[in-house]
Structure formats: structure tokens, C-alpha cells
Coordinates of C-alpha atoms in Angstrom, one line a residue:
M1 CA -39.1 10.8 9.2
K2 CA -36.6 8.6 11.0
D3 CA -38.0 5.6 9.0
K4 CA -37.5 7.5 6.0
L5 CA -33.8 8.1 6.7
R6 CA -33.1 4.4 7.5
L7 CA -31.5 2.4 4.8
P8 CA -33.5 -0.7 3.4
W9 CA -32.6 -3.9 5.3
P10 CA -30.4 -5.3 2.4
K11 CA -28.5 -2.1 2.1
R12 CA -27.8 -2.0 5.9
A13 CA -26.7 -5.6 6.0
A14 CA -24.4 -4.9 3.1
L15 CA -22.9 -1.7 4.9
R16 CA -22.5 -3.7 8.2
Q17 CA -20.7 -6.5 6.2
A18 CA -18.4 -3.9 4.6
C19 CA -17.5 -2.2 7.6
T20 CA -15.9 -5.1 9.4
L21 CA -12.8 -4.3 11.4
P22 CA -10.4 -6.0 8.9
N23 CA -12.0 -3.9 5.9
L24 CA -11.6 -0.8 7.8
C25 CA -8.0 -1.5 8.6
R26 CA -7.4 -2.4 5.0
L27 CA -9.1 0.8 3.8
F28 CA -7.2 3.1 6.2
A29 CA -3.9 1.5 5.1
L30 CA -4.8 2.7 1.5
L31 CA -5.8 6.1 2.9
L32 CA -2.4 6.7 4.5
V33 CA -1.5 7.5 0.6
A34 CA -4.9 8.3 -0.9
W35 CA -5.9 11.0 1.7
Q36 CA -2.7 12.9 1.7
P37 CA -3.9 15.7 -0.7
F38 CA -7.0 16.3 1.1
P39 CA -7.9 18.3 4.4
G40 CA -6.1 16.7 7.4
E41 CA -3.5 15.2 5.0
Y42 CA -1.7 12.4 6.7
R43 CA -3.3 13.1 10.1
V44 CA -6.8 11.7 9.1
P45 CA -5.7 8.3 8.2
L46 CA -3.0 8.1 10.8
V47 CA -5.1 8.9 13.7
G48 CA -8.0 6.6 12.2
S49 CA -5.6 3.7 11.9
A50 CA -4.3 4.4 15.5
L51 CA -7.9 4.1 16.8
L52 CA -8.4 1.0 14.9
G53 CA -5.1 -0.5 16.3
L54 CA -6.4 0.6 19.8
A55 CA -9.7 -1.4 19.1
I56 CA -7.9 -4.4 18.1
S57 CA -5.8 -4.4 21.3
L58 CA -9.0 -3.7 23.5
R59 CA -11.1 -6.5 21.7
G60 CA -8.3 -9.0 22.4
E61 CA -7.6 -9.6 18.7
L62 CA -3.8 -8.7 18.8
P63 CA -2.8 -12.4 18.8
A64 CA -4.0 -12.5 15.1
V65 CA -0.9 -10.3 14.2
A66 CA 1.2 -11.1 17.2
E67 CA 4.4 -12.1 15.3
P68 CA 4.4 -9.3 12.8
A69 CA 3.5 -6.9 15.5
R70 CA 6.3 -8.0 17.6
R71 CA 8.8 -7.5 14.6
L72 CA 7.2 -4.0 14.1
G73 CA 7.9 -3.2 17.7
I74 CA 11.5 -4.2 17.4
L75 CA 12.1 -2.0 14.4
L76 CA 10.4 1.0 16.0
L77 CA 12.4 0.3 19.2
C78 CA 15.5 0.6 17.2
L79 CA 14.6 4.2 16.4
V80 CA 12.8 5.2 19.6
I81 CA 15.6 4.0 22.2
P82 CA 18.2 6.4 20.7
G83 CA 15.3 9.2 20.5
L84 CA 14.7 8.6 24.3
L85 CA 18.5 8.7 25.2
S86 CA 18.8 12.1 23.3
I87 CA 16.1 13.7 25.4
P88 CA 18.3 14.5 28.5
T89 CA 20.5 16.7 26.4
S90 CA 18.0 17.8 23.8
L91 CA 18.0 21.5 22.6
A92 CA 14.2 21.2 22.4
P93 CA 12.9 18.6 24.9
S94 CA 9.2 19.3 24.2
K95 CA 9.6 18.7 20.6
S96 CA 11.5 15.5 21.4
W97 CA 8.8 14.1 23.6
G98 CA 6.3 15.0 20.8
E99 CA 8.2 13.0 18.4
I100 CA 8.3 10.0 20.7
A101 CA 4.5 10.2 21.3
S102 CA 4.1 10.4 17.5
V103 CA 6.1 7.1 17.0
A104 CA 3.9 5.6 19.8
L105 CA 0.9 6.7 17.7
A106 CA 2.4 5.2 14.6
A107 CA 2.9 1.8 16.5
L108 CA -0.8 1.6 17.0
A109 CA -1.5 2.6 13.5
G110 CA 0.9 -0.1 12.4
I111 CA -1.2 -2.7 14.2
S112 CA -4.1 -1.7 12.2
V113 CA -2.1 -2.0 8.9
L114 CA -1.0 -5.6 9.9
Y115 CA -4.6 -6.6 10.8
G116 CA -5.9 -5.3 7.5
L117 CA -3.1 -7.1 5.5
R118 CA -3.4 -10.7 6.7
T119 CA -4.0 -12.6 3.5
R120 CA -2.8 -12.5 0.0
A121 CA -6.2 -11.2 -1.1
D122 CA -5.7 -8.3 1.2
H123 CA -2.3 -7.5 -0.3
Q124 CA -3.9 -7.6 -3.7
W125 CA -6.7 -5.2 -2.8
L126 CA -4.2 -2.7 -1.4
Q127 CA -2.0 -2.9 -4.4
T128 CA -4.9 -2.6 -6.7
G129 CA -6.1 0.6 -4.7
L130 CA -2.7 2.1 -5.1
V131 CA -2.8 1.6 -8.8
V132 CA -6.2 3.4 -9.0
V133 CA -5.1 6.3 -6.7
L134 CA -1.7 6.8 -8.5
A135 CA -3.4 6.6 -11.9
A136 CA -5.8 9.3 -10.9
W137 CA -3.0 11.4 -9.7
I138 CA -1.0 11.0 -12.8
G139 CA -4.1 12.0 -14.8
D140 CA -4.6 15.0 -12.6
G141 CA -1.0 16.1 -12.8
L142 CA -1.0 15.7 -16.7
L143 CA -4.2 17.8 -16.9
Q144 CA -2.5 20.5 -14.7
A145 CA 0.7 20.4 -17.1
I146 CA -1.5 20.9 -20.2
T147 CA -4.1 23.4 -19.0
G148 CA -2.3 25.1 -16.0
A149 CA -4.8 23.6 -13.4
D150 CA -5.9 20.3 -12.1
V151 CA -9.6 19.2 -11.6
F152 CA -9.6 21.0 -8.2
G153 CA -8.5 24.3 -9.5
I154 CA -4.9 23.8 -8.2
T155 CA -2.2 25.5 -10.1
P156 CA 1.6 24.6 -10.1
K157 CA 3.4 26.5 -7.5
A158 CA 6.6 27.1 -9.6
E159 CA 7.2 27.3 -13.4
G160 CA 7.5 23.8 -14.8
M161 CA 6.9 22.0 -11.6
I162 CA 3.4 20.3 -11.4
N163 CA 2.1 19.3 -8.1
G164 CA -1.2 17.6 -9.1
P165 CA -3.9 17.6 -6.3
F166 CA -1.5 18.8 -3.7
S167 CA -1.3 22.4 -2.6
T168 CA 2.4 22.4 -1.9
N169 CA 5.4 21.3 -4.2
G170 CA 7.4 18.3 -3.7
I171 CA 5.2 15.8 -2.1
F172 CA 3.3 14.8 -5.4
G173 CA 6.5 13.8 -7.1
I174 CA 8.1 12.0 -4.2
I175 CA 5.0 9.7 -3.5
L176 CA 4.6 8.8 -7.1
A177 CA 8.4 7.9 -7.5
V178 CA 8.6 6.1 -4.0
L179 CA 5.6 3.9 -4.7
T180 CA 6.6 3.0 -8.2
P181 CA 7.8 -0.5 -7.2
L182 CA 4.9 -1.4 -5.1
V183 CA 2.4 -0.1 -7.8
L184 CA 4.0 -1.7 -10.7
W185 CA 5.5 -5.0 -9.5
E186 CA 2.6 -7.3 -9.9
P187 CA 1.3 -5.9 -13.1
L188 CA 4.7 -5.9 -14.8
R189 CA 5.4 -9.4 -13.5
Q190 CA 2.0 -10.6 -14.9
R191 CA 2.9 -8.7 -18.1
Q192 CA -0.4 -6.6 -18.1
R193 CA -0.2 -4.3 -21.1
W194 CA -1.8 -1.2 -19.3
A195 CA 1.1 -1.5 -16.9
I196 CA 3.4 -0.1 -19.6
A197 CA 1.1 2.9 -20.0
L198 CA 1.0 3.5 -16.4
T199 CA 4.9 3.3 -16.2
G200 CA 5.0 6.0 -19.0
G201 CA 2.6 8.2 -17.2
L202 CA 4.8 7.8 -14.0
V203 CA 8.0 8.8 -16.0
V204 CA 6.5 11.7 -17.5
T205 CA 4.7 13.1 -14.5
V206 CA 7.7 12.8 -12.2
I207 CA 9.9 14.6 -14.7
L208 CA 7.5 17.4 -14.8
S209 CA 7.4 17.5 -11.1
G210 CA 10.8 19.2 -11.6
Q211 CA 12.9 18.0 -8.9
R212 CA 16.3 16.0 -9.3
N213 CA 15.6 14.1 -6.2
N214 CA 12.1 12.7 -7.6
L215 CA 14.0 11.6 -10.8
L216 CA 16.6 9.8 -8.6
L217 CA 13.8 8.1 -6.6
L218 CA 12.0 7.1 -9.8
V219 CA 15.3 5.7 -11.3
L220 CA 15.8 3.7 -8.1
G221 CA 12.3 2.3 -8.3
L222 CA 12.9 1.2 -11.9
I223 CA 16.0 -0.4 -11.1
A224 CA 14.4 -2.5 -8.5
L225 CA 11.6 -3.4 -11.0
S226 CA 14.4 -4.4 -13.6
T227 CA 15.0 -7.6 -11.4
L228 CA 11.8 -8.9 -13.0
W229 CA 13.2 -8.6 -16.6
N230 CA 15.6 -10.3 -18.7
K231 CA 18.8 -8.4 -20.0
R232 CA 17.3 -7.6 -23.3
T233 CA 14.1 -5.9 -21.7
R234 CA 16.5 -4.1 -19.3
L235 CA 18.3 -2.5 -22.2
I236 CA 15.2 -1.5 -23.9
G237 CA 13.8 -0.1 -20.7
A238 CA 17.1 1.9 -20.1
A239 CA 17.0 3.3 -23.6
T240 CA 13.3 4.2 -23.4
L241 CA 13.8 6.0 -20.1
I242 CA 16.8 8.0 -21.5
A243 CA 14.7 8.9 -24.5
A244 CA 11.8 10.0 -22.3
V245 CA 13.9 12.2 -20.1
L246 CA 15.4 13.9 -23.2
A247 CA 12.0 14.5 -24.8
I248 CA 10.4 15.9 -21.8
Y249 CA 13.4 17.7 -20.3
P250 CA 12.6 20.9 -22.5
L251 CA 9.1 21.1 -20.8
A252 CA 10.7 21.2 -17.2
P253 CA 12.4 24.7 -16.9
T254 CA 13.0 24.3 -13.1
L255 CA 14.7 21.1 -13.8
Q256 CA 16.8 22.6 -16.5
Q257 CA 17.9 25.4 -14.1
R258 CA 18.9 22.8 -11.3
V259 CA 20.8 20.8 -13.8
G260 CA 22.6 23.8 -15.1
W261 CA 23.6 24.7 -11.4
M262 CA 25.0 21.2 -11.1
S263 CA 27.0 21.5 -14.2
T264 CA 28.5 25.0 -13.4
S265 CA 29.0 24.1 -9.8
A266 CA 30.9 20.9 -10.7
T267 CA 33.4 23.0 -12.8
D268 CA 33.9 25.4 -9.9
M269 CA 34.3 22.6 -7.4
A270 CA 37.0 21.0 -9.6
S271 CA 38.8 24.4 -9.8
S272 CA 38.4 25.0 -6.0
L273 CA 39.9 21.6 -5.2
Q274 CA 42.8 22.1 -7.5
R275 CA 43.6 25.3 -5.9
L276 CA 43.5 23.7 -2.4
Q277 CA 45.7 20.9 -3.5
D278 CA 48.2 23.4 -4.6
N279 CA 47.7 25.6 -1.3
P280 CA 45.8 24.1 1.6
A281 CA 45.6 27.3 3.4
D282 CA 43.8 29.1 0.6
T283 CA 40.7 30.4 2.5
D284 CA 39.1 31.9 -0.7
A285 CA 39.3 28.5 -2.4
S286 CA 37.7 26.9 0.7
K287 CA 34.9 29.5 0.5
Q288 CA 34.5 28.9 -3.2
L289 CA 34.4 25.2 -2.8
F290 CA 31.5 25.3 -0.2
D291 CA 29.5 27.9 -2.3
S292 CA 29.8 25.6 -5.3
L293 CA 28.8 22.6 -3.1
N294 CA 25.8 24.8 -2.0
R295 CA 24.6 25.7 -5.5
F296 CA 25.0 22.1 -6.5
S297 CA 22.6 20.9 -3.9
S298 CA 20.1 23.9 -4.2
N299 CA 21.3 25.5 -1.0
R300 CA 21.5 22.2 0.9
G301 CA 25.2 23.0 1.7
F302 CA 24.0 25.1 4.7
L303 CA 22.2 22.2 6.1
I304 CA 25.0 19.6 5.5
D305 CA 27.3 22.0 7.1
A306 CA 25.1 22.6 10.3
G307 CA 24.1 18.9 10.5
L308 CA 28.0 17.9 10.5
K309 CA 28.8 20.4 13.1
M310 CA 25.9 19.0 15.3
I311 CA 27.4 15.5 14.9
H312 CA 30.9 16.8 15.8
D313 CA 29.6 18.7 18.8
R314 CA 27.3 15.8 20.2
P315 CA 28.5 12.6 18.5
L316 CA 26.9 10.0 20.8
T317 CA 23.4 11.1 21.3
G318 CA 22.7 14.2 19.1
V319 CA 20.9 17.4 19.5
G320 CA 17.6 15.6 20.4
I321 CA 15.1 13.8 18.3
N322 CA 13.1 16.3 16.3
A323 CA 15.4 19.2 17.4
F324 CA 17.3 19.8 14.1
R325 CA 15.1 22.9 13.3
P326 CA 15.6 24.7 16.7
A327 CA 19.3 23.6 16.9
Y328 CA 20.1 24.9 13.4
P329 CA 20.7 28.7 14.1
L330 CA 23.2 27.5 16.8
Y331 CA 25.4 25.6 14.4
A332 CA 25.0 27.6 11.2
Q333 CA 28.0 29.6 11.5
L334 CA 27.8 31.4 8.1
A335 CA 27.1 35.0 7.2
P336 CA 23.6 36.1 8.1
H337 CA 22.4 36.9 4.5
Q338 CA 23.4 33.3 3.5
Q339 CA 21.7 31.4 6.3
R340 CA 18.5 29.5 5.7
S341 CA 17.1 30.8 9.2
K342 CA 14.2 28.3 9.4
P343 CA 15.0 24.9 7.8
Q344 CA 12.3 22.3 8.1
H345 CA 14.7 19.4 8.3
A346 CA 18.2 18.2 6.9
H347 CA 16.9 16.9 3.6
N348 CA 18.6 13.6 4.3
I349 CA 17.4 10.6 6.4
Y350 CA 20.8 9.6 7.6
L351 CA 22.3 13.0 8.2
E352 CA 19.2 14.1 10.2
V353 CA 19.0 10.8 12.3
T354 CA 22.7 11.2 13.2
A355 CA 22.5 15.0 13.9
E356 CA 19.3 14.6 16.2
T357 CA 20.2 11.2 17.9
G358 CA 23.9 10.8 17.4
L359 CA 25.9 7.7 16.3
L360 CA 23.5 5.6 18.6
G361 CA 20.6 6.6 16.3
L362 CA 22.4 5.9 13.2
A363 CA 23.4 2.6 14.7
G364 CA 19.8 1.9 15.6
L365 CA 18.5 2.7 12.0
L366 CA 21.2 0.6 10.3
L367 CA 20.3 -2.3 12.9
A368 CA 16.5 -1.9 11.8
I369 CA 17.6 -2.1 8.1
G370 CA 19.9 -5.1 8.8
L371 CA 17.1 -7.0 10.7
G372 CA 14.7 -6.3 7.9
W373 CA 16.9 -7.7 5.3
R374 CA 17.7 -10.8 7.5
W375 CA 14.1 -11.6 8.1
F376 CA 13.7 -11.5 4.3
L377 CA 16.5 -14.0 3.6
L378 CA 15.2 -16.3 6.2
A379 CA 11.5 -16.3 4.8
T380 CA 10.1 -19.1 2.5
P381 CA 10.2 -18.4 -1.2
E382 CA 6.5 -17.8 -1.3
R383 CA 6.7 -15.2 1.5
Q384 CA 9.6 -13.6 -0.2
A385 CA 7.6 -13.3 -3.5
L386 CA 4.7 -11.5 -1.6
A387 CA 7.3 -9.3 0.3
S388 CA 9.4 -8.3 -2.6
P389 CA 7.3 -5.3 -3.8
Y390 CA 7.3 -3.8 -0.3
G391 CA 11.1 -4.6 0.1
A392 CA 11.8 -2.9 -3.2
T393 CA 9.8 0.2 -2.1
L394 CA 11.6 0.2 1.3
F395 CA 14.9 0.4 -0.6
V396 CA 13.7 3.4 -2.5
I397 CA 12.5 5.1 0.7
L398 CA 15.6 4.4 2.6
F399 CA 18.2 5.1 -0.1
P400 CA 20.9 7.2 1.5
L401 CA 21.8 9.5 -1.3
T402 CA 18.3 11.3 -1.5
T403 CA 18.3 15.0 -0.8
H404 CA 14.8 15.9 0.1
T405 CA 13.3 13.4 2.5
V406 CA 13.7 12.6 6.2
L407 CA 12.5 9.6 8.2
F408 CA 10.2 11.4 10.6
A409 CA 8.7 13.7 8.0
A410 CA 5.0 13.2 8.8
F411 CA 3.8 12.4 5.2
Y412 CA 6.9 10.5 4.5
F413 CA 6.7 8.4 7.8
S414 CA 3.1 7.5 6.9
L415 CA 4.3 6.0 3.6
L416 CA 7.1 4.1 5.5
L417 CA 4.5 2.7 8.0
M418 CA 2.1 1.4 5.3
V419 CA 4.9 -0.2 3.3
L420 CA 6.6 -1.5 6.3
G421 CA 3.2 -3.1 7.6
G422 CA 2.9 -4.9 4.3
Y423 CA 6.4 -6.1 4.3
L424 CA 6.2 -7.6 7.8
S425 CA 2.7 -9.0 7.2
A426 CA 4.0 -10.7 4.1
L427 CA 6.8 -12.2 6.0
F428 CA 5.1 -13.0 9.3
S429 CA 1.3 -13.2 9.0
P430 CA 0.0 -16.4 10.6
E431 CA -2.9 -16.6 8.2
L432 CA -0.7 -16.6 5.2
A433 CA 1.3 -19.6 6.7
L434 CA -2.1 -21.4 7.4
I435 CA -3.2 -20.8 3.9
A436 CA 0.0 -22.1 2.7
N437 CA -0.2 -25.3 4.7
L438 CA -3.8 -25.9 3.5
R439 CA -2.6 -25.6 -0.1
E440 CA 0.3 -28.1 0.6
S441 CA -2.1 -30.5 2.3
S442 CA -4.8 -30.4 -0.7
E443 CA -1.9 -30.9 -3.2
A444 CA -0.6 -34.0 -1.2

């Protein structure tokens, strides 16, 4: 019986060859995105990557990624040190320690990503894999928009807001929009015709996801991609995008509703500001201004108000890393029927980082961004070319005006980890430098 269950020798050899440590690391880097709709979501690939990172360390293979791993450690320390400093005064110490532990887990997972992306071929494999995954998601989302259910039987959670293979709203559109530069950079640069169709699918699907934040992320990604085009192509692309939005907008009722809120709220805000200019002590005008801002941001005004109060109360170290949610009721000094009693997060990366870890945390995040940009500027043109798709994606991920995402949100941090790993590997992988040196020697 055991002999029947055994694979034939050639198949076993092929399987053994496929399951090498570099191949597994590269596969789990892709799964940080691809597995998100399935049971276990981000946890499965994150824990798997962390175990692979631990194996790399125990096997003494860390020197193979020593330099990019050191740079990753520096960037994570920029986030962790302010988090540690916030714990003594944290309003939820256990949650704060848990967040520190999750960042340590992410550091191990980051080693795995770096190890799996040491050559140009590794980067090409990952980017091709992302094209396949996102193309499948786009097809699934469009099927859901047309028939009311996707291939897994998942239906939209709100009218006019498709969520593809995800059981919750929001994540689907965010991931598609955020990864637009990474997925399309090389195909568009090489003028692949199918990339135009994929771009169109991304635009349609993100609009039908029904969130203004997703549309902003998509526009940012397309702006980053426009650096590959000449002026004429940029104008054509901008006109095509505007036409697509106008054509698909009637099919997205939730998006229409939210844009309507923005229009009426902007008018009310202008009226309130005029009244306050005439009479700064007008409390009704102040309340109307806040209510208008709240409608404009889909009830995010409550979160902004509470976050700013946290910063004012504890400007240096904040209320504690990962403590925004338990701290919120203490700072949301609004009428009980208006409060969002259980917010998940502040819906903005920079507001949440500053509220939780204070000005030290904000300084750490800005320092990490500055270091990443400086390393790019100091790199060789060949390395810059390889790192550019990742850098453009990081620009979208960390854009300060997005209103839905936060840095340590589990699914979002997994995306950041994969993209950051690719970016640092492109800039600092020793094997890429060796290949470049060999190419120069052969040409000489």
C-alpha cells in the first residue's frame, strides 16, 4: 500500500527540486497577496514566511541577504522604538506588546521575502504571479458585478460595491488599487498589448468596488505609471480614465451616494466657515462645520476628532501602539448617539501612528520614508530600474491623504512587507550586484 502511495522517482525528484528554500520563500512572498481571500487570510503566508525566515537564520544562510536584511531592520526599528517608548504609558499595554511581537514576526517573514527575491528572475516570477492573481480577481469581481455572485458564491456586501473573492468589503478594491504600479510597470514599459486590457479591468473593478479611497489609490498608481509615458500618452490616458469613470459611475450607487455627501457637505462647510468668520463664537456654526466634515468623510470626522485629542493629550509618546481602539471612548467627547463606539482604527496612517506613538512615532515613520528614498537615489541606474515598480507601489501605500488604511492593519502590513522586501532586495541584494559585475566583465 505504501509503495502505491509513493510518487514515481522522477516526480519525487522534480518535487524535491521545486521545494527548495529559495522557491518556497518566493512562493510565500506571492501568497502574502494571493492567499488573502482564503481561510487564514494573511496569517497563513505571514506565519509560513516567518518560519522560513527562521529556517534561513538557523541554517546559517542569513549572509546571503545580510545587507538588505540590515536595511529592513533599520526601517522596522524606526517603527518599533517609538512603539516600545509608548508602552510605559499605554492605555492597553497587552495590545501594545502584542503589536511589537507581530512586528518581530514580520521581521522574520521579511528575511524570507528577501531570500526569495535575490535575482532579477525572482522579481520577474513574483511580478508575473501577481499579474495572474490580480487578473483572476478582476475576472471574479466582474462576474460578481454581472451575475450577483462570484465563482465561490460570494455576493456583494452592499449595493453596487463588489468585493470579489473576499467575504468583507473594502479589502478587494484596496489591494487591486495599491498593487497597480507593481503589476503594470513592466508590461506597460515593454508595451505589452494585454497590459492595456488589464489596466481597463483594474479601472472598472476598482470603480465598482464603490469606495472613493480606492479610486484615489488607483489614480495615484496611474500617476506613478505615467512616468513611463510621453506627454501625448499621458493626455490620452487621463482622458480615457475620466471617460471610464463617467461611464461606470452610474453603475456604482454607493459611490454616487458618497460623492453626493461630499457635494452637499462642501456647501455646508463653506456656509459654516463664513458664519464663523463673521462670529467666531458661534457654537452652532462650529457644530455645523464638524457635522459637515463628518458627512464629507463618511463618519470619519469622529475618528479625526478623537485622534487629534489623543495627540494633544499625549504629544510625545501617544496612547500606546495598537491602543487607538481601546483609547477611543476616552477621547470621543461627542453625543453618545453620534459616537462610533468600536472603531477599528483611525482610517489614516499618519493620524494613527501619531495618536498611538506620538510625535516620536511620526518622526520615526518619516525617517524610514526618507531613508528609503535616499537609498534609492544612491543606487546604480540598473538597481533603480529594478526597484522602481516597488518604489511606485510604496508611494501609493504610504500616501498621506488616504482615508481607509493604517500601517499596522494586518492585511495592509502584509502587502507593505512584500513590497518593501522587493524594494530592498532590488537595491541591495548581493547576487544582483554579482550578476551585474559578470555582465560587465563579459562585455569588456
